[in-house]
Coordinates of C-alpha atoms in Angstrom, one line a residue:
M6 CA -7.6 19.8 31.3
F7 CA -9.1 16.2 31.1
A8 CA -12.8 17.2 31.6
K9 CA -13.4 16.0 28.0
A10 CA -12.1 13.3 25.8
F11 CA -8.6 13.5 24.6
R12 CA -7.0 12.2 21.5
V13 CA -4.2 9.7 21.8
K14 CA -1.2 10.2 19.3
S15 CA 0.9 7.4 20.1
N16 CA 1.8 4.6 22.9
T17 CA 5.1 3.2 23.0
A18 CA 7.1 1.0 25.7
I19 CA 9.6 3.2 27.6
K20 CA 13.3 2.8 26.8
G21 CA 15.7 2.1 29.6
S22 CA 17.3 5.4 29.3
D23 CA 14.0 7.3 29.4
R24 CA 13.2 5.1 32.4
R25 CA 16.2 6.2 34.2
K26 CA 15.7 9.9 33.1
L27 CA 12.0 9.7 34.7
R28 CA 13.2 8.1 37.8
A29 CA 15.8 11.0 38.1
D30 CA 13.0 13.6 37.2
V31 CA 10.7 12.2 39.8
A32 CA 13.3 12.4 42.5
A33 CA 14.2 16.1 41.8
V34 CA 10.6 17.1 41.6
F35 CA 9.3 15.1 44.6
P36 CA 12.3 15.3 47.2
T37 CA 10.0 13.9 49.9
L38 CA 10.1 10.4 48.0
G39 CA 12.8 8.2 49.3
T40 CA 15.0 6.1 46.8
D41 CA 12.8 2.9 47.5
Q42 CA 9.5 4.9 46.9
V43 CA 10.9 6.3 43.6
S44 CA 11.9 2.7 42.5
E45 CA 8.5 1.5 43.3
L46 CA 6.8 4.4 41.5
V47 CA 8.9 4.0 38.4
P48 CA 9.7 0.2 38.5
G49 CA 12.8 -1.1 36.8
K50 CA 11.5 -4.1 34.9
E51 CA 8.0 -3.9 35.0
E52 CA 5.8 -2.7 32.1
L53 CA 5.8 1.1 31.6
N54 CA 4.4 2.9 28.7
I55 CA 4.8 6.5 27.2
V56 CA 1.5 7.7 25.9
K57 CA 1.5 11.0 24.0
L58 CA -1.9 12.7 23.6
Y59 CA -3.8 15.9 22.9
A60 CA -6.2 17.5 25.4
H61 CA -9.5 18.8 24.2
R62 CA -7.9 22.3 24.1
G63 CA -4.9 21.2 22.1
D64 CA -2.4 20.9 24.8
A65 CA 0.3 18.1 24.2
V66 CA 0.5 16.1 27.1
T67 CA 2.8 13.1 28.0
V68 CA 1.4 10.4 30.2
Y69 CA 3.3 7.6 31.8
V70 CA 1.2 4.5 32.3
S71 CA 2.2 1.6 34.8
G72 CA 0.1 -1.5 35.4
G73 CA -2.7 -0.1 33.3
N74 CA -2.9 3.2 35.4
P75 CA -1.7 6.5 34.5
I76 CA 0.8 7.4 37.3
L77 CA 2.4 10.8 36.1
F78 CA 1.7 13.3 33.3
E79 CA 4.1 16.0 31.9
L80 CA 2.8 19.1 30.6
E81 CA 5.1 22.0 29.4
K82 CA 8.2 20.1 30.7
N83 CA 6.4 20.0 34.2
L84 CA 5.8 16.7 35.9
Y85 CA 2.5 16.1 37.6
P86 CA 1.3 13.1 39.7
T87 CA -2.2 11.6 39.0
V88 CA -4.7 10.7 41.6
Y89 CA -3.6 7.1 41.3
T90 CA -0.2 8.1 42.4
L91 CA -1.4 10.4 45.2
W92 CA -3.5 7.6 46.7
S93 CA -0.3 5.6 47.4
Y94 CA 1.6 8.7 48.5
P95 CA -1.1 11.1 50.1
D96 CA 1.5 13.4 51.7
L97 CA 3.5 14.0 48.4
L98 CA 1.9 17.4 47.9
P99 CA 0.7 20.1 50.0
T100 CA -3.1 19.0 50.5
F101 CA -6.1 21.4 50.7
T102 CA -9.6 20.3 51.8
T103 CA -12.8 21.2 50.4
W104 CA -16.5 20.0 50.4
P105 CA -17.8 16.9 48.6
L106 CA -20.2 18.9 46.7
V107 CA -17.4 20.9 45.1
L108 CA -15.9 17.9 43.6
E109 CA -18.7 17.6 40.9
K110 CA -17.7 21.1 39.7
L111 CA -14.1 20.3 39.8
V112 CA -14.8 17.1 37.4
G113 CA -16.6 19.3 35.2
G114 CA -13.4 21.5 34.5
A115 CA -14.0 24.3 37.0
D116 CA -11.0 25.7 39.2
L117 CA -11.3 25.5 42.9
M118 CA -12.3 29.1 44.4
L119 CA -11.0 30.1 47.7
P120 CA -14.6 30.3 49.4
G121 CA -14.8 26.5 49.0
L122 CA -11.7 25.7 51.1
V123 CA -12.2 24.2 54.5
V124 CA -9.5 25.9 56.8
P125 CA -8.4 23.1 59.5
P126 CA -7.5 24.0 63.1
A127 CA -3.7 24.0 62.2
G128 CA -4.2 26.5 59.4
L129 CA -3.7 26.2 55.7
P130 CA -0.4 24.7 54.2
Q131 CA 2.1 27.1 53.2
V132 CA 2.6 27.4 49.5
Q133 CA 3.7 29.8 47.1
K134 CA 2.2 30.9 43.8
G135 CA 2.6 28.4 41.2
D136 CA 3.3 25.5 43.4
L137 CA 1.8 21.9 42.8
C138 CA -1.0 21.1 45.3
A139 CA -3.4 18.4 46.1
V140 CA -7.2 18.7 46.9
A141 CA -9.0 16.4 49.3
L142 CA -12.5 16.0 50.6
V143 CA -13.5 16.6 54.3
G144 CA -13.2 13.5 56.3
N145 CA -10.7 11.6 53.6
R146 CA -7.1 12.6 53.2
A147 CA -7.0 10.9 49.8
P148 CA -6.5 13.5 47.2
V149 CA -9.1 14.0 44.4
A150 CA -7.5 16.7 42.4
V151 CA -4.2 17.9 41.5
G152 CA -3.6 21.7 40.7
V153 CA -1.5 24.7 40.8
A154 CA -1.9 27.5 43.3
A155 CA -3.1 30.7 42.0
M156 CA -1.7 32.6 44.9
S157 CA 0.6 32.2 47.9
T158 CA -0.9 31.1 51.2
A159 CA -0.4 34.8 52.5
E160 CA -2.3 36.1 49.5
M161 CA -5.1 33.8 50.2
L162 CA -5.4 34.8 53.9
A163 CA -5.0 38.6 52.9
S164 CA -7.9 38.4 50.3
G165 CA -10.3 37.0 53.0
L166 CA -10.5 33.6 51.2
K167 CA -12.0 35.2 48.1
G168 CA -11.2 34.7 44.4
R169 CA -9.5 31.7 42.5
G170 CA -7.3 29.5 44.5
F171 CA -6.3 26.8 42.4
C172 CA -6.0 25.9 38.6
V173 CA -7.2 22.3 38.6
L174 CA -5.4 20.2 36.0
H175 CA -6.6 16.6 36.8
S176 CA -9.1 15.2 39.0
Y177 CA -10.9 12.0 40.1
Q178 CA -13.7 10.9 37.6
D179 CA -12.0 12.9 34.8
H180 CA -11.1 11.3 31.5
L181 CA -7.6 10.7 32.5
W182 CA -8.8 8.9 35.5
R183 CA -11.2 6.7 33.3
S184 CA -8.3 5.6 31.2
G185 CA -7.0 3.6 34.3
D186 CA -9.1 1.0 36.3
K187 CA -11.5 3.4 37.3
S188 CA -10.9 2.6 41.1
S189 CA -12.4 4.8 43.8
P190 CA -10.3 6.9 46.4
P191 CA -9.2 5.0 49.3
S192 CA -10.4 5.9 52.7
I193 CA -7.2 7.6 54.5
A194 CA -7.9 9.2 57.9
P195 CA -7.2 13.0 58.2
L196 CA -4.2 13.8 60.3
A197 CA -5.8 16.6 61.9
L198 CA -9.3 17.2 63.4
N199 CA -11.9 18.5 61.2
P200 CA -13.0 22.2 61.6
P201 CA -14.2 23.4 64.7
D202 CA -17.5 22.0 66.0
L203 CA -20.2 23.3 63.6
S204 CA -23.1 21.9 65.8
E205 CA -23.9 25.3 67.1
G206 CA -26.5 27.4 65.1
K207 CA -24.1 30.1 64.5
G208 CA -21.3 27.8 63.1
C209 CA -23.6 26.0 60.9
V210 CA -24.9 29.1 59.3
K211 CA -21.4 30.4 58.6
A212 CA -20.3 27.1 57.1
D213 CA -23.5 26.9 55.0
T214 CA -22.9 30.4 54.0
A215 CA -19.3 29.7 52.7
L216 CA -20.3 26.5 51.0
Q217 CA -23.1 28.2 49.1
G218 CA -20.9 31.1 48.0
A219 CA -18.3 28.6 46.8
M220 CA -20.8 26.7 44.8
R221 CA -22.2 29.7 43.1
Q222 CA -18.8 30.9 42.0
L223 CA -17.9 27.4 41.0
T224 CA -21.1 27.2 39.0
L225 CA -20.4 30.6 37.4
E226 CA -16.9 29.6 36.5
E227 CA -18.0 26.6 34.8
E228 CA -20.7 28.4 32.7
V229 CA -17.9 30.9 31.5
Q230 CA -15.7 28.1 30.3
Q231 CA -18.5 26.3 28.5
R232 CA -19.5 29.6 26.7
C233 CA -15.5 30.2 25.7
E234 CA -15.0 26.6 24.5
E235 CA -16.0 25.7 21.1
K236 CA -17.5 22.2 21.0
S237 CA -16.5 20.0 18.1
P238 CA -17.6 16.5 17.0
S239 CA -13.9 15.2 17.6
E240 CA -13.9 16.6 21.2
A241 CA -17.2 14.9 21.8
T242 CA -16.1 11.6 20.5
E243 CA -13.8 9.7 22.7
D244 CA -10.9 8.5 21.0
P245 CA -9.8 4.7 22.0
G246 CA -6.3 4.6 23.3
P247 CA -3.8 1.9 22.7
G248 CA -2.9 -0.6 25.3
G249 CA -3.1 0.4 28.9
L250 CA -4.7 3.8 27.9
H251 CA -8.2 3.1 26.7
V252 CA -10.7 5.9 26.8
D253 CA -13.9 4.2 25.6
P254 CA -16.4 4.2 28.3
M255 CA -17.0 0.4 28.2
D256 CA -19.8 -1.2 30.1
S257 CA -18.1 -1.9 33.3
K258 CA -15.8 -4.7 31.5
T259 CA -12.4 -5.2 32.9
L260 CA -9.3 -4.6 30.9
Q261 CA -8.9 -8.3 30.2
E262 CA -12.4 -8.7 29.1
Q263 CA -12.1 -5.8 26.7
M264 CA -8.8 -7.4 25.2
D265 CA -10.7 -10.9 24.9
E266 CA -13.3 -9.1 22.9
L267 CA -10.8 -7.3 20.7
L268 CA -8.8 -10.4 20.1
Q269 CA -11.8 -12.3 18.9
T270 CA -13.0 -9.4 16.9
C271 CA -9.7 -9.1 15.0
F272 CA -9.6 -13.0 14.6
L273 CA -13.1 -13.1 12.8
H274 CA -12.4 -9.8 10.9
A275 CA -9.1 -11.4 9.5
L276 CA -10.8 -14.8 8.6
K277 CA -13.8 -13.1 7.1
C278 CA -11.9 -10.4 4.9
Y279 CA -8.1 -11.4 4.3
V280 CA -7.6 -15.1 4.7
R281 CA -8.5 -17.1 1.5
K282 CA -8.5 -20.8 0.9
A283 CA -5.4 -20.4 -1.3
D284 CA -3.5 -19.2 1.7
L285 CA -3.8 -22.4 3.9
P286 CA -1.9 -23.8 5.3
L287 CA -1.0 -20.4 7.0
L288 CA 1.4 -19.9 9.7
T289 CA -0.3 -18.7 13.1
S290 CA 2.4 -16.3 13.4
T291 CA 1.4 -14.8 9.9
L292 CA -2.4 -14.8 10.8
L293 CA -1.4 -12.5 13.8
G294 CA 1.3 -10.4 12.3
S295 CA -0.1 -9.7 8.9
H296 CA -3.8 -10.1 9.3
M297 CA -5.1 -9.6 13.0
F298 CA -2.9 -6.6 13.8
S299 CA -4.1 -4.9 10.6
C300 CA -7.7 -5.4 11.6
C301 CA -7.3 -3.9 15.1
P302 CA -9.3 -0.5 15.3
E303 CA -7.8 2.8 15.0
G304 CA -6.1 3.9 18.2
R305 CA -6.3 0.6 19.9
Q306 CA -3.4 -2.0 20.4
L307 CA -3.8 -5.7 20.3
D308 CA -1.8 -7.3 23.2
I309 CA -2.7 -11.1 23.8
K310 CA -0.6 -10.8 27.0
K311 CA -3.4 -8.6 28.4
S312 CA -6.1 -11.2 27.5
S313 CA -7.2 -14.2 29.5
Y314 CA -5.5 -16.4 27.0
K315 CA -2.0 -15.1 27.4
K316 CA -0.6 -16.9 24.2
L317 CA -1.7 -17.2 20.8
S318 CA -1.5 -20.7 20.8
K319 CA -4.0 -21.0 23.6
F320 CA -6.6 -18.7 21.8
L321 CA -6.4 -20.8 18.5
Q322 CA -7.0 -23.9 20.5
H323 CA -10.1 -22.3 21.8
M324 CA -11.0 -21.4 18.3
Q325 CA -10.5 -24.8 17.3
Q326 CA -12.8 -26.4 20.0
E327 CA -15.5 -23.9 18.6
Q328 CA -14.6 -25.7 15.1
I329 CA -13.8 -22.5 13.4
I330 CA -10.4 -23.6 12.6
Q331 CA -8.3 -26.6 12.5
V332 CA -4.7 -26.1 13.5
Q333 CA -1.8 -28.7 13.0
E334 CA 1.9 -28.8 13.7
L335 CA 3.2 -29.2 10.4
S336 CA 6.8 -28.9 11.4
K337 CA 8.4 -29.4 14.9
G338 CA 7.4 -26.3 16.9
V339 CA 5.7 -24.5 14.2
E340 CA 1.9 -24.4 14.0
S341 CA -0.3 -23.8 11.0
I342 CA -4.1 -23.3 10.2
V343 CA -4.8 -26.0 7.6
A344 CA -8.6 -25.5 7.6
V345 CA -11.2 -22.7 8.2
D346 CA -14.9 -23.2 8.2
W347 CA -16.2 -20.1 6.5
K348 CA -19.7 -21.2 7.0
H349 CA -19.5 -21.3 10.6
P350 CA -22.1 -19.1 12.4
R351 CA -19.6 -16.8 14.1
I352 CA -18.0 -15.9 10.8
T353 CA -21.1 -15.6 8.6
S354 CA -22.8 -13.5 11.4
F355 CA -19.6 -11.4 12.2
V356 CA -20.3 -7.5 11.2
I357 CA -17.1 -5.8 10.1
P358 CA -17.1 -3.0 12.4
E359 CA -17.3 0.6 11.1
P360 CA -14.4 2.8 11.5
S361 CA -14.9 5.8 14.0
P362 CA -15.6 9.3 12.7
T363 CA -12.0 10.3 13.9
S364 CA -10.5 7.3 12.0
Q365 CA -12.4 8.1 8.9
T366 CA -11.2 11.5 8.9
I367 CA -7.6 10.3 9.2
Q368 CA -8.1 7.6 6.6
E369 CA -9.5 10.1 4.2
G370 CA -6.7 12.3 4.6
S371 CA -4.2 9.4 4.2
R372 CA -6.2 7.5 1.4
E373 CA -4.0 6.1 -1.2
Q374 CA -4.0 7.9 -4.3
P375 CA -4.5 6.6 -7.9
Y376 CA -1.2 5.1 -8.8
H377 CA 0.8 7.0 -11.5
P378 CA 3.9 5.3 -13.0
P379 CA 7.3 7.1 -12.8
D380 CA 8.8 8.7 -16.0
I381 CA 11.9 7.0 -16.9
K382 CA 14.2 8.6 -19.3
P383 CA 17.6 7.3 -20.6
L384 CA 20.6 9.6 -20.2
Y385 CA 24.2 9.6 -21.2
C386 CA 27.3 10.7 -19.2
V387 CA 30.5 12.2 -21.1
P388 CA 33.5 9.8 -20.4
A389 CA 37.1 11.2 -20.3
S390 CA 37.8 9.7 -23.8
M391 CA 35.2 11.9 -25.5
T392 CA 35.9 15.1 -23.5
L393 CA 37.6 16.6 -26.6
L394 CA 34.4 16.0 -28.8
F395 CA 32.1 17.8 -26.3
Q396 CA 34.6 20.5 -24.7
E397 CA 33.2 23.1 -27.4
S398 CA 29.6 22.9 -26.1
G399 CA 31.0 23.5 -22.6
H400 CA 30.5 19.9 -21.2
K401 CA 33.0 18.0 -19.1
K402 CA 33.7 14.8 -17.9
G403 CA 30.6 13.4 -16.2
S404 CA 28.2 15.7 -17.7
V405 CA 24.7 14.2 -18.2
L406 CA 23.2 14.6 -21.6
E407 CA 19.9 13.4 -23.2
G408 CA 20.1 11.4 -26.5
S409 CA 18.6 14.3 -28.5
E410 CA 21.3 16.6 -27.2
V411 CA 24.1 14.2 -28.2
R412 CA 22.8 13.7 -31.5
T413 CA 22.2 17.4 -32.2
F414 CA 25.6 18.2 -31.0
V415 CA 27.2 15.7 -33.3
I416 CA 25.3 16.8 -36.4
N417 CA 26.3 20.5 -35.7
Y418 CA 29.9 19.3 -35.2
A419 CA 30.0 17.4 -38.4
K420 CA 28.5 20.3 -40.4
K421 CA 30.6 23.1 -38.8
N422 CA 33.8 21.2 -39.7
D423 CA 32.5 20.1 -43.4
L424 CA 32.8 16.5 -42.5
V425 CA 29.5 15.6 -44.5
D426 CA 30.5 13.8 -47.7
A427 CA 29.9 15.9 -50.8
D428 CA 29.2 13.0 -53.0
N429 CA 26.9 11.1 -50.5
K430 CA 25.1 13.1 -47.9
N431 CA 24.5 10.0 -45.9
L432 CA 28.2 9.5 -45.1
V433 CA 30.5 11.4 -42.7
K434 CA 34.1 11.8 -42.7
L435 CA 35.7 11.1 -39.7
D436 CA 38.3 13.6 -38.5
P437 CA 41.0 12.8 -35.8
I438 CA 38.7 13.7 -32.9
L439 CA 35.9 11.5 -34.0
C440 CA 38.3 8.8 -34.8
D441 CA 39.8 8.7 -31.3
C442 CA 36.1 9.0 -29.8
I443 CA 34.2 6.5 -31.9
L444 CA 36.7 4.0 -33.7
E445 CA 38.6 1.3 -31.9
K446 CA 42.5 1.5 -32.3
D447 CA 42.6 -1.2 -35.0
E448 CA 40.0 0.7 -37.0
Q449 CA 41.6 4.2 -37.0
H450 CA 43.7 3.7 -40.1
T451 CA 41.0 1.7 -42.2
V452 CA 37.5 3.3 -41.5
T453 CA 37.4 6.9 -42.8
K454 CA 33.8 7.4 -43.3
L455 CA 30.6 6.3 -41.3
P456 CA 26.8 6.5 -42.2
W457 CA 24.8 9.0 -39.9
D458 CA 23.1 6.1 -38.1
S459 CA 26.4 4.3 -37.2
L460 CA 27.9 7.8 -36.3
L461 CA 25.1 8.9 -34.0
G462 CA 23.6 5.4 -32.9
S463 CA 20.3 5.3 -31.3
S464 CA 19.0 4.4 -27.8
H465 CA 17.2 1.3 -29.2
C466 CA 20.1 0.1 -31.2
V467 CA 22.4 0.8 -28.1
S468 CA 20.2 -1.3 -25.8
L469 CA 20.3 -4.2 -28.1
H470 CA 24.2 -3.8 -28.7
K471 CA 23.6 -3.4 -32.6
H472 CA 26.3 -0.8 -33.2
R473 CA 29.9 -1.1 -32.5
H474 CA 30.4 2.5 -33.3
G475 CA 28.2 5.6 -32.5
C476 CA 28.5 8.2 -29.9
L477 CA 25.7 6.8 -27.8
E478 CA 27.2 3.6 -27.6
K479 CA 30.6 5.1 -26.5
L480 CA 29.0 7.4 -23.8
Q481 CA 28.4 6.0 -20.4
P482 CA 24.6 4.9 -19.8
A483 CA 22.5 6.6 -17.1
Y484 CA 18.8 7.2 -16.5
Q485 CA 16.4 9.6 -14.8
V486 CA 13.5 8.4 -12.7
T487 CA 10.8 11.0 -11.9
F488 CA 7.8 10.1 -9.5
P489 CA 4.8 12.2 -9.6
G490 CA 5.2 15.1 -7.2
Q491 CA 8.9 14.4 -6.7
E492 CA 12.1 15.6 -7.6
P493 CA 14.0 13.8 -10.6
I494 CA 16.5 11.0 -9.5
V495 CA 19.6 10.4 -11.8
K496 CA 21.2 7.1 -11.5
K497 CA 24.3 5.8 -13.6
G498 CA 24.1 2.6 -15.2
R499 CA 21.6 0.7 -17.4
I500 CA 18.1 -0.1 -16.4
C501 CA 17.6 -4.0 -16.5
P502 CA 14.7 -5.1 -18.5
I503 CA 11.7 -6.8 -16.7
D504 CA 11.5 -10.3 -17.3
I505 CA 8.2 -12.1 -17.1
T506 CA 8.1 -15.9 -17.2
L507 CA 5.1 -18.2 -17.1
A508 CA 4.9 -21.7 -15.6
Q509 CA 2.2 -24.2 -15.3
K510 CA 1.2 -25.1 -11.6
A511 CA 1.3 -28.9 -11.1
S512 CA -2.4 -29.4 -10.3
N513 CA -5.7 -29.9 -11.9
K514 CA -6.6 -26.2 -11.4
K515 CA -4.0 -25.4 -14.0
K516 CA -3.3 -22.0 -12.6
S517 CA -0.3 -20.2 -14.1
I518 CA 2.5 -18.7 -12.1
G519 CA 4.3 -15.6 -13.1
F520 CA 7.9 -14.7 -12.0
L521 CA 8.7 -10.9 -12.1
E522 CA 12.4 -10.4 -12.3
N523 CA 14.5 -7.0 -12.2
T524 CA 11.4 -5.1 -11.0
S525 CA 13.0 -4.1 -7.7
K526 CA 11.2 -1.1 -6.2
A527 CA 11.0 0.7 -9.5
W528 CA 7.7 -1.3 -10.0
K529 CA 5.8 -0.4 -6.9
R530 CA 2.6 -2.4 -7.9
P531 CA 3.7 -5.8 -9.0
L532 CA 0.7 -7.4 -7.3
N533 CA -1.9 -5.4 -9.3
L534 CA -1.6 -7.7 -12.2
A535 CA -1.9 -10.7 -9.8
R536 CA -5.6 -9.8 -9.4
R537 CA -6.4 -10.3 -13.1
N538 CA -7.1 -13.8 -14.7
D539 CA -6.6 -15.6 -11.5
R540 CA -3.1 -15.5 -12.0
L541 CA -0.4 -15.6 -9.2
L542 CA 2.9 -13.7 -9.5
F543 CA 5.9 -13.9 -7.6
H544 CA 8.1 -10.6 -7.3
V545 CA 11.6 -11.6 -7.6
V546 CA 14.2 -8.9 -6.4
D547 CA 17.6 -8.7 -8.0
P548 CA 20.1 -7.5 -5.4
V549 CA 22.4 -6.5 -8.2
E550 CA 19.9 -4.1 -9.3
I551 CA 19.1 -2.7 -5.9
Q552 CA 22.6 -1.9 -5.4
A553 CA 22.7 -0.1 -8.8
L554 CA 19.5 1.8 -8.2
G555 CA 20.8 2.7 -4.7
W556 CA 17.5 1.8 -3.1

């Protein structure tokens, strides 16, 4: 399963409830472990990560990592130990023995064939089909593979030790093992003697014949698997895993050395590409959280605690000693970067790492599309005081209408009820319904006619409050926001205008500062304008507007 590189989907620290559940699952699946051994395998306070990955065949696997080593993996809701765990608990599973030469085939992805088994004097362990088993080598009880029995022990003996014996899921030297510290199997003495003395010529011939037959079957099995599997570039490329699960074949570097190198790479990348002179003084926490983390390669996780520096302040002191930056404590307990030497050889010679083919594919799929502004349309809601006017058209209280629909209905209503003044077509006589809907109480006995503009009103005049009368003024304001590719969003209330004010910066550089008010999230790109004319903009969010927009 892990004969080829896998792809890491996520790497997160385990929750307390998941840790307790995992401990209960381990105790249920492996009843031979005592309470202390379960607590040792799944520690209560030490770091334990859950890594979700996809094997090269597409199988979804969950791996539990402790101390930088994978200890357990879950496939189709079944829990399996890794070789790292079996080296600490060699008697956890029934163990079958094979020859050292067979290990190379198992690492290549082949299953274990029965002719490759070595039968001890005490006989084979008793297992049933589907039982979880371990595979060890002759002379060492430390398991080198984990698999599932393809048949029971009785069926193995009945077949004359021919055919497929075990479906191997994980082995020493495969990519799951490489994600750990890559330690070798310990030397554990066998409990029983090796097979009967093979020094006699007849015994040697039988052993060699069995081994050759096993090797032939294993080679044939491996060739069949290689023909059936389609090789893709994504499978051939090892994806780096976050944190404790890193699958890049590093040049014999320890995890701490790799984290030191990653830390310096992200630091130089941030200084060269993201930090500007205008940003200084820059909080060290801002440098790490806003710049260095974003420079971390796809699939890897920057963790200072796993480096030799352990703390960010110690790392920055080291960089200050190299005269790359200058750090000062501008306020008590808060350090800031006050100067950067962008001409330093380490910054000038730093080459921005190119993304891997896998990350390029991900970035191409998630690349930000050109921004298209939303379509904002003013709307009007029918209040209770105007239901008599709109009931003929079937609209009730709370109905949402566009301005053109309101004007069309009012014009048709006036014409239908002969309210247009015969002497002056620009005037409309007010009937009792229009009086109740449009006029104030003190005006209902004095105003008998209104011009069309005053009767209808307009969205522009309404926004500027130029008309005391008019249907649009009396209706409740609303608006509709439609983002490209999304369903329209209707909100009640007015949209506050965006106010832009400019102020002169108190310095010789004379840069202007812009303040954007009432933009909220309706304007998603307030900083695009900041890139023009060397002008700095501040985005001021109005809490009242956020509540009105419902975002």
